[in-house]
Amino acid sequence: MYSRYHKRFKEIVKVFTNYGFSFIVDLKLKKKNPSAENLRKAFEDLGPTFVKIGQILSTRSDLIPKEYIDELRKLQDNVSPISFEEIDEVFRDEFNKSIDDSFLKFNKTPLASASISQVHSATLMDGREVIVKVQRPHVKEKMEVDIHIIKKILKFAKNRFASSPIDPYDAIDEIWEASKEELDFDIEISNIKTFSKLNKNVAFIYTPYVVEELSSSKVLTLESINGIKIDNISSLKEADYDLEDIAKKLAIGFLKQVFKDGFFHGDPHPGNILIKDTKICFIDFGIMGNLSDSLREALNDAIVALALQDINKLINVFLSIGIRKGYVDKNSLYEDMKYIFDSYLSSSISNIKISLVLEDIFNLVKKHNVQLPKDLTLVMKSLVLLESTISLLAPNLKILDIAIPYVKNNSNILSKLSVNELSLKGYSFIKESLKIPNKLVDISDAILSGRTKIQMDHKNLEKPINSLNKMVNRMVFGLVVSSMIVGSCLILNSNAGPQMYGISIVGVVGFGLSAIFGIWLLISILKSGLM
């Protein structure tokens, strides 16, 4: 065990060093940060665990910069396949019977080989066509070793992350928790059932069924959907599909998942969406988003605020759901948000990409020390993927065209309040309203009697006040020097006091000191950069 760990540790360090990441293991090296492309290549060379970590990181714009997000999205989950014998061994451990005894036919050549599992086509004993996803042997144990090594490397480089707003240990723990969910197919089975139940009345959405007797935490057997990939435009046209209609249904379906269900597909890239019999078929439910009622309401309000160009409302929405990581200057945040509104919303709504707007807003909020929930980051990532697909199907259709009327039509607040809630809110409104006349009288009386006070809270005034103090001190100092020069002139002119060679010593000394002080003042002004 130790020798395997040591060998893997050396391998990881070697790959990182080859790609210019030697600063991770040697803090004495003063090299520039390596490129995002090198990080992607290093992850590819290091295999399944790092490919999966890279893919998860590519969805987390709150953890890494945009250039790294864009590069890590290129990571392909194409891993060398494992043998049929290894697949059969996993299957036997799960069901106490072989693959040959469980299926009428089983294609030993995989349809796909990913970092965590391998996918094969098969035929059940009753003739139904299915796909079988089988987890790689000991993949969880191997990933645990890699995660432990990564933490070890981070420990060596802890000084590098001292000023980082995010603890890398916490980030790795979070990534590992997400990976463990994908390693448990029981969770995916539950996701499929939930998604199917929530969308059973949506005529244009179809969810594959699960063959439960041949499914477990390491094996997943699903209905095989022989459809057309949603980005295969030529095949869709040949099948006489209305591309704009598909695009609209795709957008409406996703908006329902986010705003109504609070349970949405977290990885809607073209490979996970098929078209069959005029229905949109989602596959691969390993990554799903789950939004609380408060987050759904917040997103609802954010979309409406975008439509109404209400900057204050949008800022208040994000401040209400975000975690403040430091001082938030609302005036500065307002000005930056206004710049985004002016950049995007001054043109027609049809020209706006909601994913780009939200991405810029999320980055702006993060810049102003507000951390948004990770579920919202997944929404943004899903929107980016979805808009990319929609632009292929119907280039002139924008999600915002559908999102605003959808949200407005499904946000009737009265329908969400019970009779008791309406009674309580009505009572509270009437009670507070009755206080208004008395409060107006109190305010008027305070103004007329001179008891009104205005409280002003000044922030960040230390530097301007210090600069003002320096300026006043220099002016006073300059006046003193000028007075000394004038006084020295008067003394020399009257030859008062002790003399040498018929010249007043006091006057000469006064001129000398004035010259020294004047030069000193001039140098201090030049050093301050005010001239």
Coordinates of C-alpha atoms in Angstrom, one line a residue:
M1 CA 0.0 0.0 0.0
Y2 CA 2.8 2.4 1.0
S3 CA 4.8 1.7 -2.1
R4 CA 1.8 2.3 -4.3
Y5 CA 1.1 5.6 -2.6
H6 CA 4.7 6.7 -2.8
K7 CA 4.9 5.8 -6.5
R8 CA 1.7 7.7 -7.3
F9 CA 2.9 10.7 -5.3
K10 CA 6.1 10.8 -7.3
E11 CA 4.2 10.5 -10.6
I12 CA 1.8 13.4 -9.7
V13 CA 4.8 15.6 -8.7
K14 CA 6.7 14.8 -11.8
V15 CA 3.7 15.6 -14.1
F16 CA 3.0 18.9 -12.4
T17 CA 6.7 19.8 -12.5
N18 CA 7.0 19.0 -16.2
Y19 CA 4.1 21.4 -17.0
G20 CA 5.6 24.2 -15.0
F21 CA 3.8 23.7 -11.7
S22 CA 7.1 23.2 -9.8
F23 CA 6.2 26.1 -7.4
I24 CA 3.7 23.7 -5.8
V25 CA 6.5 21.5 -4.4
D26 CA 9.3 24.0 -4.2
L27 CA 8.4 27.4 -2.8
K28 CA 11.9 28.8 -3.5
L29 CA 11.3 28.8 -7.2
K30 CA 10.2 32.2 -8.5
K31 CA 8.4 31.3 -11.7
K32 CA 5.4 32.9 -13.2
N33 CA 2.1 31.0 -12.8
P34 CA 1.7 28.4 -15.5
S35 CA -1.0 28.6 -18.2
A36 CA -4.5 27.2 -17.9
E37 CA -3.7 25.0 -20.9
N38 CA -0.8 23.4 -19.0
L39 CA -3.1 22.7 -16.1
R40 CA -5.6 20.9 -18.4
K41 CA -2.8 18.9 -20.0
A42 CA -1.4 17.9 -16.6
F43 CA -4.9 16.7 -15.6
E44 CA -5.2 14.7 -18.8
D45 CA -1.9 13.0 -18.2
L46 CA -2.7 12.1 -14.6
G47 CA -5.8 10.2 -15.5
P48 CA -9.4 9.6 -14.4
T49 CA -9.3 11.3 -10.9
F50 CA -7.8 14.5 -12.2
V51 CA -10.0 14.6 -15.3
K52 CA -13.0 14.4 -13.0
I53 CA -11.6 17.0 -10.7
G54 CA -11.0 19.3 -13.7
Q55 CA -14.5 18.8 -14.9
I56 CA -16.0 19.7 -11.5
L57 CA -13.7 22.7 -11.3
S58 CA -14.9 23.9 -14.7
T59 CA -18.4 24.3 -13.2
R60 CA -17.2 26.4 -10.3
S61 CA -16.6 30.0 -11.4
D62 CA -16.6 30.9 -7.7
L63 CA -13.4 28.9 -7.2
I64 CA -11.2 29.6 -10.2
P65 CA -10.7 32.4 -12.8
K66 CA -12.6 32.4 -16.1
E67 CA -9.5 31.5 -18.3
Y68 CA -9.1 28.3 -16.3
I69 CA -12.9 27.6 -16.5
D70 CA -12.8 27.9 -20.3
E71 CA -9.8 25.6 -20.6
L72 CA -10.9 22.9 -18.2
R73 CA -14.2 22.7 -20.1
K74 CA -12.2 21.1 -22.9
L75 CA -11.4 18.1 -20.7
Q76 CA -12.8 15.0 -22.5
D77 CA -13.9 12.0 -20.4
N78 CA -12.3 9.6 -22.9
V79 CA -10.4 7.1 -20.8
S80 CA -8.8 3.9 -22.0
P81 CA -11.4 1.1 -21.6
I82 CA -11.0 -1.7 -19.2
S83 CA -11.5 -5.4 -20.2
F84 CA -14.8 -7.2 -20.2
E85 CA -13.5 -9.6 -17.5
E86 CA -13.0 -6.7 -15.1
I87 CA -16.5 -5.4 -15.9
D88 CA -17.9 -8.9 -15.3
E89 CA -16.1 -9.1 -12.0
V90 CA -17.7 -5.9 -10.7
F91 CA -21.1 -7.2 -11.9
R92 CA -20.7 -10.5 -10.1
D93 CA -19.8 -8.8 -6.9
E94 CA -23.0 -6.8 -7.1
F95 CA -25.5 -9.4 -8.1
N96 CA -23.8 -12.8 -7.5
K97 CA -24.3 -13.8 -11.1
S98 CA -22.4 -13.2 -14.4
I99 CA -23.3 -10.8 -17.2
D100 CA -23.9 -13.7 -19.6
D101 CA -26.5 -15.1 -17.1
S102 CA -28.3 -11.8 -16.8
F103 CA -28.6 -10.6 -20.4
L104 CA -29.7 -12.1 -23.7
K105 CA -27.0 -10.1 -25.4
F106 CA -24.2 -7.9 -24.1
N107 CA -21.9 -5.9 -26.3
K108 CA -18.4 -6.4 -24.9
T109 CA -17.1 -3.3 -26.8
P110 CA -18.0 -0.3 -24.7
L111 CA -20.1 2.6 -26.1
A112 CA -18.1 5.0 -23.9
S113 CA -15.3 4.8 -21.4
A114 CA -15.3 7.5 -18.7
S115 CA -13.3 8.3 -15.7
I116 CA -15.7 6.6 -13.2
S117 CA -17.6 4.1 -15.3
Q118 CA -17.9 2.3 -18.6
V119 CA -21.0 2.1 -20.7
H120 CA -22.2 -1.0 -22.7
S121 CA -25.2 -1.8 -24.8
A122 CA -27.2 -4.9 -24.0
T123 CA -30.5 -6.8 -24.5
L124 CA -32.6 -8.0 -21.5
M125 CA -34.0 -11.5 -21.4
D126 CA -37.4 -10.1 -22.4
G127 CA -35.9 -8.4 -25.5
R128 CA -35.8 -4.8 -24.3
E129 CA -32.8 -2.8 -25.4
V130 CA -30.8 -1.2 -22.5
I131 CA -27.5 0.4 -21.7
V132 CA -25.4 -0.8 -18.7
K133 CA -23.1 1.6 -16.9
V134 CA -20.6 -0.3 -14.7
Q135 CA -18.2 1.4 -12.3
R136 CA -14.5 0.9 -12.8
P137 CA -13.0 -1.6 -10.3
H138 CA -11.6 0.1 -7.1
V139 CA -12.1 3.6 -8.6
K140 CA -13.3 5.0 -5.3
E141 CA -10.2 3.8 -3.5
K142 CA -7.9 5.1 -6.2
M143 CA -9.6 8.5 -6.1
E144 CA -9.2 8.6 -2.3
V145 CA -5.5 8.1 -2.7
D146 CA -5.2 10.9 -5.3
I147 CA -7.2 13.3 -3.1
H148 CA -5.0 12.5 -0.1
I149 CA -1.9 13.2 -2.2
I150 CA -3.3 16.5 -3.5
K151 CA -3.9 17.6 0.0
K152 CA -0.3 16.6 0.8
I153 CA 1.0 18.8 -2.0
L154 CA -1.3 21.7 -1.0
K155 CA 0.3 21.4 2.5
F156 CA 3.7 22.0 1.0
A157 CA 2.4 25.1 -0.8
K158 CA 0.2 26.5 1.9
N159 CA 2.1 29.8 1.9
R160 CA 1.1 30.2 -1.7
F161 CA -2.6 30.3 -0.8
A162 CA -2.3 32.4 2.4
S163 CA -3.9 35.4 0.7
S164 CA -6.5 33.4 -1.2
P165 CA -10.1 34.1 -0.4
I166 CA -10.9 30.4 -0.7
D167 CA -9.3 27.7 1.4
P168 CA -7.9 25.1 -1.0
Y169 CA -8.5 22.3 1.5
D170 CA -12.2 23.2 1.7
A171 CA -12.4 23.3 -2.1
I172 CA -10.8 19.9 -2.4
D173 CA -13.1 18.5 0.3
E174 CA -16.1 19.9 -1.6
I175 CA -14.9 18.4 -4.9
W176 CA -14.4 15.1 -3.2
E177 CA -18.0 15.2 -1.8
A178 CA -19.3 15.9 -5.3
S179 CA -17.3 13.0 -6.7
K180 CA -18.6 10.6 -4.1
E181 CA -22.1 11.4 -5.1
E182 CA -21.2 10.4 -8.7
L183 CA -19.6 7.2 -7.4
D184 CA -22.9 6.1 -5.8
F185 CA -25.2 5.1 -8.6
D186 CA -28.1 4.8 -6.0
I187 CA -28.1 8.6 -6.0
E188 CA -28.4 8.7 -9.7
I189 CA -31.2 6.2 -9.6
S190 CA -33.0 8.4 -7.1
N191 CA -32.3 11.5 -9.4
I192 CA -33.9 9.7 -12.4
K193 CA -37.0 8.8 -10.4
T194 CA -37.4 12.3 -9.0
F195 CA -36.9 13.9 -12.5
S196 CA -39.3 11.5 -14.1
K197 CA -42.0 12.2 -11.5
L198 CA -41.7 16.0 -11.7
N199 CA -41.9 15.9 -15.5
K200 CA -44.4 13.2 -16.1
N201 CA -47.0 15.7 -17.2
V202 CA -44.7 17.5 -19.6
A203 CA -45.6 16.0 -23.0
F204 CA -42.3 16.9 -24.7
I205 CA -39.9 15.6 -22.0
Y206 CA -39.1 11.9 -21.7
T207 CA -37.0 10.2 -19.0
P208 CA -35.5 6.7 -19.5
Y209 CA -36.8 4.0 -17.0
V210 CA -34.4 2.2 -14.6
V211 CA -34.2 -1.6 -14.6
E212 CA -34.0 -1.9 -10.8
E213 CA -33.3 -5.6 -10.5
L214 CA -30.0 -5.0 -12.5
S215 CA -29.0 -1.8 -10.8
S216 CA -27.0 -1.0 -7.7
S217 CA -24.5 1.4 -6.2
K218 CA -22.0 0.3 -8.9
V219 CA -24.1 -0.8 -11.8
L220 CA -26.9 1.1 -13.5
T221 CA -29.1 -0.5 -16.2
L222 CA -31.3 2.0 -18.1
E223 CA -33.6 2.0 -21.0
S224 CA -31.7 2.5 -24.3
I225 CA -32.9 5.6 -26.2
N226 CA -32.2 5.4 -29.9
G227 CA -32.5 9.1 -30.6
I228 CA -30.8 11.9 -32.4
K229 CA -28.3 14.0 -30.6
I230 CA -29.7 17.5 -30.2
D231 CA -26.7 19.1 -31.8
N232 CA -26.9 16.8 -34.9
I233 CA -28.6 19.5 -37.0
S234 CA -28.5 17.7 -40.3
S235 CA -30.1 14.5 -39.0
L236 CA -32.8 16.5 -37.2
K237 CA -33.6 18.4 -40.5
E238 CA -33.7 15.1 -42.4
A239 CA -36.2 13.7 -39.8
D240 CA -38.3 16.9 -40.5
Y241 CA -38.1 18.3 -37.0
D242 CA -38.9 22.0 -36.4
L243 CA -35.6 23.2 -34.9
E244 CA -37.0 26.4 -33.4
D245 CA -39.9 24.5 -31.7
I246 CA -37.3 22.1 -30.1
A247 CA -35.3 25.1 -28.9
K248 CA -38.3 26.8 -27.3
K249 CA -39.4 23.5 -25.6
L250 CA -35.8 22.9 -24.4
A251 CA -35.8 26.4 -22.8
I252 CA -39.2 26.2 -21.3
G253 CA -38.5 22.7 -19.9
F254 CA -35.3 23.9 -18.2
L255 CA -37.0 27.0 -16.8
K256 CA -39.7 24.8 -15.3
Q257 CA -37.0 22.7 -13.7
V258 CA -35.3 25.7 -12.2
F259 CA -38.2 28.0 -11.2
K260 CA -41.0 25.6 -10.5
D261 CA -39.4 22.3 -9.5
G262 CA -36.2 23.5 -8.0
F263 CA -34.6 20.3 -9.4
F264 CA -32.8 20.6 -12.7
H265 CA -30.4 18.8 -14.9
G266 CA -26.9 20.1 -14.0
D267 CA -25.1 19.0 -17.1
P268 CA -27.3 19.6 -20.2
H269 CA -24.6 19.4 -22.8
P270 CA -25.6 18.1 -26.3
G271 CA -24.3 14.6 -25.5
N272 CA -26.8 14.3 -22.7
I273 CA -29.9 15.3 -24.7
L274 CA -31.5 13.2 -27.4
I275 CA -34.5 13.8 -29.6
K276 CA -36.8 10.8 -30.2
D277 CA -40.4 10.8 -31.4
T278 CA -40.7 14.6 -31.0
K279 CA -39.7 14.3 -27.4
I280 CA -36.6 15.8 -25.6
C281 CA -34.9 12.9 -23.8
F282 CA -32.4 13.7 -21.0
I283 CA -29.8 11.1 -20.1
D284 CA -27.0 10.9 -17.5
F285 CA -28.4 12.2 -14.2
G286 CA -25.2 12.1 -12.2
I287 CA -25.1 15.9 -11.8
M288 CA -28.4 17.5 -10.7
G289 CA -29.1 20.9 -9.2
N290 CA -31.4 21.3 -6.2
L291 CA -32.7 24.8 -5.3
S292 CA -34.5 25.7 -2.1
D293 CA -37.7 27.8 -2.2
S294 CA -35.8 30.9 -1.2
L295 CA -33.2 30.5 -4.0
R296 CA -35.9 29.9 -6.5
E297 CA -37.7 33.1 -5.4
A298 CA -34.4 35.0 -5.5
L299 CA -33.8 33.8 -9.1
N300 CA -37.3 34.8 -10.0
D301 CA -36.8 38.3 -8.6
A302 CA -33.4 38.6 -10.3
I303 CA -34.9 37.8 -13.7
V304 CA -37.7 40.3 -13.2
A305 CA -35.2 42.9 -12.0
L306 CA -33.2 42.4 -15.2
A307 CA -36.3 42.9 -17.3
L308 CA -37.2 46.1 -15.4
Q309 CA -33.6 47.2 -15.2
D310 CA -34.0 47.7 -11.5
I311 CA -30.4 47.8 -10.2
N312 CA -31.3 48.3 -6.5
K313 CA -33.7 45.3 -6.5
L314 CA -31.0 43.1 -8.2
I315 CA -28.4 44.1 -5.6
N316 CA -30.8 43.5 -2.7
V317 CA -31.6 40.0 -4.1
F318 CA -27.9 38.9 -4.2
L319 CA -27.1 40.5 -0.8
S320 CA -30.1 38.6 0.7
I321 CA -28.9 35.2 -0.4
G322 CA -25.2 35.7 -0.4
I323 CA -22.6 35.4 2.4
R324 CA -20.6 38.6 3.1
K325 CA -16.9 37.9 3.2
G326 CA -15.9 41.4 4.0
Y327 CA -17.0 45.1 3.8
V328 CA -19.5 45.7 1.0
D329 CA -19.5 49.2 -0.5
K330 CA -23.1 49.4 -1.8
N331 CA -22.4 52.6 -3.7
S332 CA -19.5 51.1 -5.5
L333 CA -21.4 47.9 -6.2
Y334 CA -24.3 50.0 -7.6
E335 CA -22.0 51.9 -10.0
D336 CA -20.4 48.6 -11.2
M337 CA -23.8 47.0 -11.6
K338 CA -25.0 50.0 -13.5
Y339 CA -22.1 49.6 -15.9
I340 CA -23.2 46.0 -16.6
F341 CA -26.8 47.2 -17.2
D342 CA -25.6 49.9 -19.5
S343 CA -23.4 47.4 -21.4
Y344 CA -26.0 44.7 -21.9
L345 CA -29.5 46.1 -21.4
S346 CA -29.3 49.3 -23.5
S347 CA -29.9 47.2 -26.6
S348 CA -32.9 45.1 -27.5
I349 CA -33.7 42.2 -25.2
S350 CA -33.4 39.8 -28.2
N351 CA -29.7 40.6 -28.4
I352 CA -28.9 39.6 -24.8
K353 CA -27.4 36.3 -23.7
I354 CA -28.7 35.7 -20.2
S355 CA -25.8 33.4 -19.4
L356 CA -23.2 36.1 -20.1
V357 CA -25.2 38.7 -18.1
L358 CA -25.5 36.4 -15.1
E359 CA -21.8 35.3 -15.4
D360 CA -20.7 39.0 -15.3
I361 CA -23.0 39.8 -12.4
F362 CA -21.8 36.7 -10.4
N363 CA -18.2 37.7 -10.9
L364 CA -19.0 41.3 -9.9
V365 CA -20.8 40.3 -6.7
K366 CA -17.8 38.0 -5.9
K367 CA -15.5 41.0 -6.4
H368 CA -17.5 43.0 -3.9
N369 CA -17.0 40.3 -1.1
V370 CA -20.3 38.5 -1.5
Q371 CA -20.2 34.7 -2.0
L372 CA -23.2 33.3 -3.7
P373 CA -24.5 29.7 -3.1
K374 CA -22.9 27.1 -5.2
D375 CA -26.3 25.9 -6.5
L376 CA -26.6 29.3 -8.3
T377 CA -23.2 28.7 -9.9
L378 CA -24.5 25.4 -11.3
V379 CA -27.6 27.2 -12.7
M380 CA -25.3 29.6 -14.5
K381 CA -23.1 26.8 -15.9
S382 CA -26.2 24.9 -17.1
L383 CA -27.5 28.1 -18.7
V384 CA -24.2 28.5 -20.6
L385 CA -24.5 25.0 -22.0
L386 CA -28.2 25.4 -22.8
E387 CA -27.8 28.7 -24.6
S388 CA -25.0 27.2 -26.7
T389 CA -27.3 24.4 -27.8
I390 CA -30.2 26.7 -28.4
S391 CA -28.0 29.0 -30.6
L392 CA -27.3 25.9 -32.8
L393 CA -31.0 25.1 -33.2
A394 CA -32.4 28.6 -33.5
P395 CA -29.8 31.4 -33.7
N396 CA -32.3 34.2 -33.3
L397 CA -34.0 32.8 -30.2
K398 CA -32.7 33.9 -26.8
I399 CA -33.5 32.3 -23.4
L400 CA -34.4 35.8 -22.0
D401 CA -37.2 36.1 -24.6
I402 CA -38.8 33.1 -22.9
A403 CA -37.5 33.5 -19.4
I404 CA -39.1 36.9 -18.6
P405 CA -42.7 36.0 -19.6
Y406 CA -42.4 32.6 -18.1
V407 CA -41.2 33.9 -14.7
K408 CA -43.8 36.7 -14.7
N409 CA -46.6 34.3 -15.5
N410 CA -45.5 31.8 -12.8
S411 CA -44.8 34.2 -9.9
N412 CA -48.2 35.1 -8.6
I413 CA -47.4 35.7 -5.0
L414 CA -51.0 35.5 -3.8
S415 CA -51.3 31.9 -5.0
K416 CA -48.4 30.9 -2.7
L417 CA -50.0 32.4 0.5
S418 CA -52.4 30.5 2.6
V419 CA -55.5 32.1 4.2
N420 CA -53.7 32.3 7.5
E421 CA -50.7 33.9 6.0
L422 CA -52.8 36.5 4.1
S423 CA -54.7 37.2 7.4
L424 CA -51.4 37.7 9.3
K425 CA -49.8 39.9 6.6
G426 CA -53.0 41.9 6.3
Y427 CA -53.2 42.5 10.0
S428 CA -49.5 43.5 10.1
F429 CA -50.0 45.9 7.2
I430 CA -53.0 47.6 8.8
K431 CA -51.3 47.8 12.2
E432 CA -48.2 49.4 10.8
S433 CA -50.3 51.7 8.6
L434 CA -52.1 53.1 11.6
K435 CA -48.8 54.2 13.1
I436 CA -47.9 56.4 10.1
P437 CA -50.0 59.6 11.1
N438 CA -48.5 59.6 14.6
K439 CA -45.0 59.2 13.2
L440 CA -45.6 62.1 10.8
V441 CA -46.7 64.3 13.7
D442 CA -43.7 63.3 15.7
I443 CA -41.3 64.1 12.9
S444 CA -43.0 67.5 12.3
D445 CA -42.9 68.4 16.0
A446 CA -39.2 67.5 16.1
I447 CA -38.4 69.7 13.1
L448 CA -40.3 72.7 14.5
S449 CA -38.8 72.4 18.0
G450 CA -35.2 72.1 16.6
R451 CA -34.7 68.6 18.0
T452 CA -34.0 67.0 14.6
K453 CA -30.6 65.6 14.1
I454 CA -29.0 64.3 11.0
Q455 CA -26.5 61.4 11.6
M456 CA -23.8 61.1 8.9
D457 CA -21.6 58.0 8.8
H458 CA -18.3 58.7 7.1
K459 CA -16.3 55.8 5.9
N460 CA -12.7 55.6 4.6
L461 CA -11.9 59.3 5.3
E462 CA -8.6 58.6 7.0
K463 CA -6.5 59.1 3.9
P464 CA -8.2 62.3 2.7
I465 CA -8.0 63.8 6.2
N466 CA -4.3 62.9 6.5
S467 CA -3.6 64.5 3.1
L468 CA -5.5 67.6 4.2
N469 CA -3.4 67.8 7.5
K470 CA -0.2 67.6 5.5
M471 CA -1.3 70.3 3.1
V472 CA -2.3 72.7 6.0
N473 CA 1.0 71.9 7.8
R474 CA 3.0 72.8 4.7
M475 CA 1.1 76.0 4.2
V476 CA 1.8 77.0 7.8
F477 CA 5.5 76.0 7.4
G478 CA 5.7 78.0 4.2
L479 CA 4.3 81.1 6.0
V480 CA 6.8 80.7 8.8
V481 CA 9.7 80.5 6.3
S482 CA 8.4 83.6 4.5
S483 CA 8.1 85.4 7.8
M484 CA 11.7 84.5 8.6
I485 CA 12.9 85.8 5.2
V486 CA 11.0 89.1 5.7
G487 CA 12.3 89.4 9.3
S488 CA 15.9 88.7 8.2
C489 CA 15.6 91.4 5.6
L490 CA 14.4 94.0 8.1
I491 CA 17.3 93.1 10.6
L492 CA 19.9 93.3 7.8
N493 CA 18.5 96.6 6.6
S494 CA 18.6 98.1 10.2
N495 CA 21.9 96.4 11.1
A496 CA 20.4 95.5 14.5
G497 CA 22.1 93.2 16.9
P498 CA 25.7 91.8 16.8
Q499 CA 27.7 92.5 13.6
M500 CA 30.6 91.0 11.7
Y501 CA 32.3 93.0 9.0
G502 CA 29.5 95.5 9.4
I503 CA 26.8 92.9 8.6
S504 CA 24.1 91.8 11.2
I505 CA 24.9 88.2 12.3
V506 CA 21.2 87.7 13.2
G507 CA 20.0 88.6 9.7
V508 CA 22.6 86.3 8.0
V509 CA 21.6 83.4 10.3
G510 CA 17.9 84.1 9.6
F511 CA 18.5 84.0 5.9
G512 CA 20.5 80.7 6.2
L513 CA 17.8 79.0 8.2
S514 CA 15.1 80.2 5.9
A515 CA 17.1 78.7 2.9
I516 CA 17.5 75.3 4.7
F517 CA 13.8 75.2 5.7
G518 CA 12.7 76.3 2.2
I519 CA 14.7 73.6 0.5
W520 CA 13.4 71.0 3.0
L521 CA 9.8 72.0 2.2
L522 CA 10.4 71.9 -1.6
I523 CA 11.9 68.4 -1.3
S524 CA 9.0 67.1 0.7
I525 CA 6.5 68.5 -1.8
L526 CA 8.4 66.9 -4.8
K527 CA 8.6 63.5 -2.9
S528 CA 4.8 63.6 -2.4
G529 CA 4.3 63.8 -6.1
L530 CA 2.1 66.9 -6.0
M531 CA 4.2 68.8 -8.5

